[in-house]
Short mmCIF file of C-alpha atoms and ligand atoms in Angstrom, two decimals:
data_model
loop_
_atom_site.label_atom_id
_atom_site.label_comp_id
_atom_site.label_asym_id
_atom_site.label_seq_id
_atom_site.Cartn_x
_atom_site.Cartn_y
_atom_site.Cartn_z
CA UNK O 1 36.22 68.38 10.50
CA UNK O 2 33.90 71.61 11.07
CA UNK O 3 34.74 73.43 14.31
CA UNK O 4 32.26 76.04 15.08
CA UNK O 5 32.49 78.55 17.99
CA UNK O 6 28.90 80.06 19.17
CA UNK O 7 28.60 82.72 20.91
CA UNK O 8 24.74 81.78 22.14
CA UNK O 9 23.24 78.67 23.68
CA UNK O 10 20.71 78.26 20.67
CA UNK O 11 23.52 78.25 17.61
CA UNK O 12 23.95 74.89 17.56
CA UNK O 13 22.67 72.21 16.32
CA UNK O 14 24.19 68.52 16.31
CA UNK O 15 28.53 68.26 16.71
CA UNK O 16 30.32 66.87 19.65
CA UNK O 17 31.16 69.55 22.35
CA UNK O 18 34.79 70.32 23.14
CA UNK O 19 35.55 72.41 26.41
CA UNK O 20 39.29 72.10 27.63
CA UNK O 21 39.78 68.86 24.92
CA UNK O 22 41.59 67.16 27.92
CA UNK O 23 39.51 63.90 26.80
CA UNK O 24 37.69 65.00 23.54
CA UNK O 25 41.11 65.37 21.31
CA UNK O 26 42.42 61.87 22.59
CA UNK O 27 39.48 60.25 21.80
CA UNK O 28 39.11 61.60 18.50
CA UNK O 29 43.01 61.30 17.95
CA UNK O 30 42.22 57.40 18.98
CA UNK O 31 39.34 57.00 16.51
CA UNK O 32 36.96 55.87 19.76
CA UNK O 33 34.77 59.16 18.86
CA UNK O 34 34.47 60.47 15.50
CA UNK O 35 32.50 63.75 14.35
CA UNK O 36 32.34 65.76 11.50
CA UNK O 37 31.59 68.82 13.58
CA UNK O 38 33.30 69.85 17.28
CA UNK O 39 31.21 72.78 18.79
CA UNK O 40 33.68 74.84 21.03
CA UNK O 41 31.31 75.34 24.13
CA UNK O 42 33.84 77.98 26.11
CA UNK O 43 32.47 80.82 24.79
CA UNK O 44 28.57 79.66 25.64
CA UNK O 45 29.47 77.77 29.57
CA UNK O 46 29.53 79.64 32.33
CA UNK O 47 33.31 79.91 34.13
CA UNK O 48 33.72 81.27 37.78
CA UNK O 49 32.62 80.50 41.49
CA UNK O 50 30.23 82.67 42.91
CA UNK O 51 29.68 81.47 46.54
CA UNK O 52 27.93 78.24 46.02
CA UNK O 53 27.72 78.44 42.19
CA UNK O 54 30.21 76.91 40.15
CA UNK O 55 30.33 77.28 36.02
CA UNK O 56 30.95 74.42 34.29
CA UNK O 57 33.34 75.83 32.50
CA UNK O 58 35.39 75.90 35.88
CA UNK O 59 38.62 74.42 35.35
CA UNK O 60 39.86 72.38 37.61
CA UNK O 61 42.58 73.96 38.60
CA UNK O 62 40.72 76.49 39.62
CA UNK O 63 38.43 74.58 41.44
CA UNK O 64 41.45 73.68 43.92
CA UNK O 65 42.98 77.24 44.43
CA UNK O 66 39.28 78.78 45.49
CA UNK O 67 38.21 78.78 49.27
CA UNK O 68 34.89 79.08 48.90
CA UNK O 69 34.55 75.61 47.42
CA UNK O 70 33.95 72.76 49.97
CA UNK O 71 37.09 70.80 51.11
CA UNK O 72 36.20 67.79 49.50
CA UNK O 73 35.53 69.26 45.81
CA UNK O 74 39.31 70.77 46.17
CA UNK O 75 40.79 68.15 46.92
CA UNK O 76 39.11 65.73 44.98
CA UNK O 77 40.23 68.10 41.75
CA UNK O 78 44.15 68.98 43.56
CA UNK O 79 44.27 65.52 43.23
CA UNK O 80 43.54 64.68 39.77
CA UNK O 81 45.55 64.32 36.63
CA UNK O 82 48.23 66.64 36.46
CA UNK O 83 48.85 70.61 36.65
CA UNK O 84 48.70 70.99 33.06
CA UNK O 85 45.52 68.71 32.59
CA UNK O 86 44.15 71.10 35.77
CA UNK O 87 44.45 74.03 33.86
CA UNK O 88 42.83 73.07 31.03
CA UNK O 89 40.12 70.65 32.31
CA UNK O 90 36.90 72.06 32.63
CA UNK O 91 34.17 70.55 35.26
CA UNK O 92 31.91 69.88 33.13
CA UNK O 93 33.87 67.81 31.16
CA UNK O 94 35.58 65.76 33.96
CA UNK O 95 32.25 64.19 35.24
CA UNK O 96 31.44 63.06 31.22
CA UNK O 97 34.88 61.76 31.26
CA UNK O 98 34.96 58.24 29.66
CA UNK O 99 36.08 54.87 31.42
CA UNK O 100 39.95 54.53 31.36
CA UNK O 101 38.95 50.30 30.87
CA UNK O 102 41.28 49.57 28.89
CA UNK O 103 39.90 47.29 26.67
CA UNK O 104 37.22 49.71 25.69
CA UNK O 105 40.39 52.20 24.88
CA UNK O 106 41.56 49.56 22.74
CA UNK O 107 38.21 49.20 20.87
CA UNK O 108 37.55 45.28 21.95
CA UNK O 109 33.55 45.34 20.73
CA UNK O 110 32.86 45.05 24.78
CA UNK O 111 28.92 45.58 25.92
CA UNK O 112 30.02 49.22 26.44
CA UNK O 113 30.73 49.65 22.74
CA UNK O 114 27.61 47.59 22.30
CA UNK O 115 28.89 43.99 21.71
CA UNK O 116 27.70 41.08 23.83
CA UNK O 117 30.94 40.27 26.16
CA UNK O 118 32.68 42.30 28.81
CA UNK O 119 36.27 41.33 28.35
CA UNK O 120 37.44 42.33 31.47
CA UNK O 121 35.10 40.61 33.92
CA UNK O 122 37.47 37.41 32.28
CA UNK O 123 40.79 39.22 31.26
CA UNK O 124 42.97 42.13 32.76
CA UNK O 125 40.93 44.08 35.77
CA UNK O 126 42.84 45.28 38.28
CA UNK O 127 41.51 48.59 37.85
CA UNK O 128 38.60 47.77 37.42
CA UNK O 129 34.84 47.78 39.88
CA UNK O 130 34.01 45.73 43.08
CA UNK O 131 30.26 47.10 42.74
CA UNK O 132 27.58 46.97 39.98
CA UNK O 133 30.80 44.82 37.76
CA UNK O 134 28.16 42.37 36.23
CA UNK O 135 27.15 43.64 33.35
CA UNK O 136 30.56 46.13 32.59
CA UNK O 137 32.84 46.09 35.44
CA UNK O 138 34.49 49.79 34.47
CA UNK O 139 35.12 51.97 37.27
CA UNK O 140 34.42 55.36 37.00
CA UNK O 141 37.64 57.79 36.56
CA UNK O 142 36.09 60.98 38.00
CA UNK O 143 37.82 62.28 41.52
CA UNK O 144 35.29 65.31 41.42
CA UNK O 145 32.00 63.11 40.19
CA UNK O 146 32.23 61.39 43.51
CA UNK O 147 32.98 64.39 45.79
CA UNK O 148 29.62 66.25 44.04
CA UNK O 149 28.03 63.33 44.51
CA UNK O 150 28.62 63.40 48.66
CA UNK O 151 28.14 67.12 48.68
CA UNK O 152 24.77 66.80 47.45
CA UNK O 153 25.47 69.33 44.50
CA UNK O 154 22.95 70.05 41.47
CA UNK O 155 23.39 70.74 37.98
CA UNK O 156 21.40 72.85 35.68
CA UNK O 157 21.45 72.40 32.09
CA UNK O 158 20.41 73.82 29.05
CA UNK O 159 17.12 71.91 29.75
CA UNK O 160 17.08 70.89 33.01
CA UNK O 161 18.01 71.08 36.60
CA UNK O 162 18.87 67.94 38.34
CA UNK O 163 20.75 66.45 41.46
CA UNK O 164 24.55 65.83 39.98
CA UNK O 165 23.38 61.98 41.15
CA UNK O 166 21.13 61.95 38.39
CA UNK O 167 23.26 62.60 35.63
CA UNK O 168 24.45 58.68 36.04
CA UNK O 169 23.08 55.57 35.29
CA UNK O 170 24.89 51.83 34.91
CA UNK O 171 24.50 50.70 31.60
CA UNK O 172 22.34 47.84 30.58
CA UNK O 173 21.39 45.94 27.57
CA UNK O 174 19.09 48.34 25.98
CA UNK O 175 21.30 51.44 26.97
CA UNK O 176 24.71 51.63 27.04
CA UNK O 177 25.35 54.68 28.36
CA UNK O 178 26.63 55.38 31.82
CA UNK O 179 25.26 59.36 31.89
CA UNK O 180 21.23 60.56 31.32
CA UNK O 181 22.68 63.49 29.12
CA UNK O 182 20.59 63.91 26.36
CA UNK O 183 22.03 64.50 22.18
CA UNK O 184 22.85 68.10 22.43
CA UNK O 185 22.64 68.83 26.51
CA UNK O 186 25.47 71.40 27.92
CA UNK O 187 25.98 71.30 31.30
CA UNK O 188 26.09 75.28 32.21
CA UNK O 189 26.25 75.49 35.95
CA UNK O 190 26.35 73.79 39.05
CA UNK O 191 25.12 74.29 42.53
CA UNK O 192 27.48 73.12 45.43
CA UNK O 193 26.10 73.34 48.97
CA UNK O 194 28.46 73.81 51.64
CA UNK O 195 28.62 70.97 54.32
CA UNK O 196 29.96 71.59 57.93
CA UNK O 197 32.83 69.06 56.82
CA UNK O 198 34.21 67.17 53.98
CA UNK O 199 37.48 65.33 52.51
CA UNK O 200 38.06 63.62 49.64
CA UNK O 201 40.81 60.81 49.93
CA UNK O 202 42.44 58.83 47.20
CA UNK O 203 44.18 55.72 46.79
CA UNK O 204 46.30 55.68 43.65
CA UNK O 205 49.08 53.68 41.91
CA UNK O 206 51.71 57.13 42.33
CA UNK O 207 51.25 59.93 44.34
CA UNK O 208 50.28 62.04 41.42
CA UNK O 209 48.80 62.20 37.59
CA UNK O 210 47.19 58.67 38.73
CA UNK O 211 42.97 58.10 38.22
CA UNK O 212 41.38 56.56 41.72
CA UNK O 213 41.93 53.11 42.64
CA UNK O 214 39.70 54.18 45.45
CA UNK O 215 38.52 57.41 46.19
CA UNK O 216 36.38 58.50 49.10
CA UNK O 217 34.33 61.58 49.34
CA UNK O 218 32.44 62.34 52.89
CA UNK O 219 30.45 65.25 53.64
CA UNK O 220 28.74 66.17 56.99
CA UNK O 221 25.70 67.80 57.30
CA UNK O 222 23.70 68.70 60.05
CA UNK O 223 21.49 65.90 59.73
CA UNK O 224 23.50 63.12 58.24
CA UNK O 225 27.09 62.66 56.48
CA UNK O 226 26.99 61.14 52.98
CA UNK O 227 29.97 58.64 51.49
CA UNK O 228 30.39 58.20 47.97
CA UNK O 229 33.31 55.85 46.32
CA UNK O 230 35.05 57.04 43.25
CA UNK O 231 36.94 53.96 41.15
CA UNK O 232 34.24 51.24 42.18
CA UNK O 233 31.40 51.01 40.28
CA UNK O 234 31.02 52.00 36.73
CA UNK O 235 29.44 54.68 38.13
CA UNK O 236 30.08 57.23 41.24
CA UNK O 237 29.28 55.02 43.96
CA UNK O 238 27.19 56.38 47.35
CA UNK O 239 27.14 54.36 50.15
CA UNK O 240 24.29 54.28 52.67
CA UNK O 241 26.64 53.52 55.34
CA UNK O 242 30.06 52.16 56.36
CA UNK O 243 28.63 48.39 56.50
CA UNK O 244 26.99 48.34 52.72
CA UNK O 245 30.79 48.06 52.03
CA UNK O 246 29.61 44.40 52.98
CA UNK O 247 27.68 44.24 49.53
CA UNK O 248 30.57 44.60 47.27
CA UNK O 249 31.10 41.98 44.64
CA UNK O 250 34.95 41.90 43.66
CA UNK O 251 36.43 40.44 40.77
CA UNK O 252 39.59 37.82 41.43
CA UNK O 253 41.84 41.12 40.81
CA UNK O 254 40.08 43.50 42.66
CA UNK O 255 39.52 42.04 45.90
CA UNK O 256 42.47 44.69 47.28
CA UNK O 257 40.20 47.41 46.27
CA UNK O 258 37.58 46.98 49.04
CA UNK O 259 40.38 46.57 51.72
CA UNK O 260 41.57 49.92 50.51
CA UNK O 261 37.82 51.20 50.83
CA UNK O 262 37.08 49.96 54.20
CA UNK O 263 40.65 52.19 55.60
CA UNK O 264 39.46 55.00 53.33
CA UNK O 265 36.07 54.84 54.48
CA UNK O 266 37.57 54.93 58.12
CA UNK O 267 40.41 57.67 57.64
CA UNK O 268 37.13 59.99 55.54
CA UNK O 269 34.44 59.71 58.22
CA UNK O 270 36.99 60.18 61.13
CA UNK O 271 37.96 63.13 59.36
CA UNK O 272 34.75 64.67 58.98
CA UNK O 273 33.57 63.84 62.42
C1 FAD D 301 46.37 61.68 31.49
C2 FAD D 301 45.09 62.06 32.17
C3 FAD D 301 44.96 61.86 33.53
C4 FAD D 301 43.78 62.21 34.18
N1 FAD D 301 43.64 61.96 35.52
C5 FAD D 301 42.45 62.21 36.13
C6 FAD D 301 42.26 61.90 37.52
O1 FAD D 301 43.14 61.42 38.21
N2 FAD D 301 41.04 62.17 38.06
C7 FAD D 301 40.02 62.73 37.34
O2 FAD D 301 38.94 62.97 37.88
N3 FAD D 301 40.19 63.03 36.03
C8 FAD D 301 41.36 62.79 35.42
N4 FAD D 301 41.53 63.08 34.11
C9 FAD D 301 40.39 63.61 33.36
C10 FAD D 301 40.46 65.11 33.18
O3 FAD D 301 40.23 65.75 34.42
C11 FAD D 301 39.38 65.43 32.17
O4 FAD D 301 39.85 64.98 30.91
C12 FAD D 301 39.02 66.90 32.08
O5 FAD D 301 38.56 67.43 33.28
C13 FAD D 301 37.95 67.06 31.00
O6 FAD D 301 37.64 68.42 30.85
P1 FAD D 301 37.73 69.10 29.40
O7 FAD D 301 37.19 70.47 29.56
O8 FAD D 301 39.11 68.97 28.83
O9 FAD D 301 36.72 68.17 28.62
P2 FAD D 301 36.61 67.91 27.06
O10 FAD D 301 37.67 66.97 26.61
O11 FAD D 301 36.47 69.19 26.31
O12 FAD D 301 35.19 67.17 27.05
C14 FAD D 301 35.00 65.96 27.77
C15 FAD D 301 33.58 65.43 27.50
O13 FAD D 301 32.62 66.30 28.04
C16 FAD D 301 31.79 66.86 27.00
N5 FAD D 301 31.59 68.24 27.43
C17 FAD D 301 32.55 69.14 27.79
N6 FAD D 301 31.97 70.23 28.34
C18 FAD D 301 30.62 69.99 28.34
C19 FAD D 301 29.48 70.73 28.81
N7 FAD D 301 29.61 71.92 29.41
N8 FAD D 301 28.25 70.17 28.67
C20 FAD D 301 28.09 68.96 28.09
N9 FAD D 301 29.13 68.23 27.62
C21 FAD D 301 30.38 68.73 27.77
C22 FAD D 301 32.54 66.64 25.71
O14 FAD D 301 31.70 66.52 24.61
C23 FAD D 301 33.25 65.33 26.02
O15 FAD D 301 32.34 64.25 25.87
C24 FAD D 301 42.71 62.78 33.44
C25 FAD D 301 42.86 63.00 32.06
C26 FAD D 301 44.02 62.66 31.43
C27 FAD D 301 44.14 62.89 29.95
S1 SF4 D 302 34.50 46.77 31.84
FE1 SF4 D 302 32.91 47.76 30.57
S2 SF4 D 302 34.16 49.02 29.20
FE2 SF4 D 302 35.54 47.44 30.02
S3 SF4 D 302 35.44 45.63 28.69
FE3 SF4 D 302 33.87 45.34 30.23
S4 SF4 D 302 32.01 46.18 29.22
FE4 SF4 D 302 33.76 47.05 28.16
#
């Protein structure tokens, strides 16, 4: 394998990009991604907070330590993985993060890796969504994803500028993927702005190095206060309001999940209030 390092935006064509390798080396170690070129984007990404301007090549460790960055984007990253993992992540490549489903770890030819069955929706899914589960019932692993998401951050890209929202998508039958990252995007920078509150709270299975059963992100603004679920949908999940809670579909194993949501949902907005 070819590992090149540029030094500029426009020297590179093609490769898989590798920031901290938190998720890139264990899927390549796992033969889920394979490349014959890795294109070491630290040198090219922005790093550093700058009032409401984040780098993507942020790591998340950082992320937690700075005051300037809105309560819920701190905690959502002082709660995620572990120190180590913190210190190398990056933000950029935490919300492109893949699903932790297990079966599609394990390579099962599931509709995410383009077959025609989601073996979870029958199988093992305690982990696994109470929204948007029909077609793949993963749940997205991303503590931070969610808190951007309610803070109403944007992203700006080497071609684009876009609400962090928009960089997701559920998968269907013509597309399987769960991002609207084109071949050969790099996520350079994002915009966070700062609410008048926000918390980020997270059910997990230990106290630490544990992905979101259920994570809640709420941010108040002047005008309105915005809830998105992390660990529900194969996707970061906003809800419109307390009640669209109401709307989830659970599978057999998951049903605990949206009692977990509805206290989270509570605990968040009486935090924020
Ligand atoms: C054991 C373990 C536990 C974890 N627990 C949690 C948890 O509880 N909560 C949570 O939210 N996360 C968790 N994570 C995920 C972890 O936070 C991410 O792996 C990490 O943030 C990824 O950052 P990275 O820089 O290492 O990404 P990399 O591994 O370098 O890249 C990840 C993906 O992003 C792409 N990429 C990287 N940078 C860019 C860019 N700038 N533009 C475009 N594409 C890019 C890569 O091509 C790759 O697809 C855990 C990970 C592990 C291994
Ligand atoms: S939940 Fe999604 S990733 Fe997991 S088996 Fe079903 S289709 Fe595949």
């Amino acid at each position: 394998m070819k590992l090149l390092q540029p030094s500029d935006v426009e020297e590179f064509a093609g490769g898989v990009f590798i920031h901290g390798g938190t998720e890139v080396v264990p899927l390549l170690r796992d033969g889920i991604l394979s490349t014959e070129t890795l294109v070491d984007v630290r040198e090219i990404v922005p790093r550093g907070i700058d009032g409401t301007r984040i780098g993507a090549g942020t790591t998340l460790g950082e992320l937690e330590a700075d005051s300037q960055v809105p309560e819920a984007l701190r905690e959502a990253c002082r709660l995620a993985a572990s120190p180590q993992l913190r210190n190398m992540g990056s933000i950029g490549g935490n919300l492109l993060q893949a699903t932790r489903c297990w079966y599609w770890r394990l390579k099962f030819p599931c509709r995410l890796h383009g077959g025609d069955t989601c073996h979870a929706q029958e199988g093992e899914h305690r982990e696994h969504a109470i929204f948007a589960n029909d077609f793949c019932a993963s749940a997205h692993p991303s503590d931070p994803a969610a808190a951007l998401v309610a803070l109403g951050a944007t992203m700006r890209t080497n071609g684009r500028e876009l609400p962090v929202t928009e960089l997701y998508r559920l998968p269907t039958d013509d597309d399987r993927d769960v991002t609207t990252l084109a071949a050969g995007e790099l996520i350079l920078e994002l915009d966070v702005p700062q609410p008048e509150a926000s918390t980020y709270l997270k059910a997990m299975d230990r106290q630490r190095w544990s992905f979101p059963l259920v994570g809640v992100a709420a941010a108040r603004f002047t005008d309105r206060t915005q809830l998105v679920l992390a660990g529900v949908a194969p996707i970061p999940w906003a809800l419109e309001s307390p009640e669209a809670l109401d709307q989830a579909t659970p599978l057999p194993g998951t049903a605990y999940k949206l009692e977990i949501a509805r206290a989270l949902v509570r605990r968040a907005l009486e935090a924020v209030a």
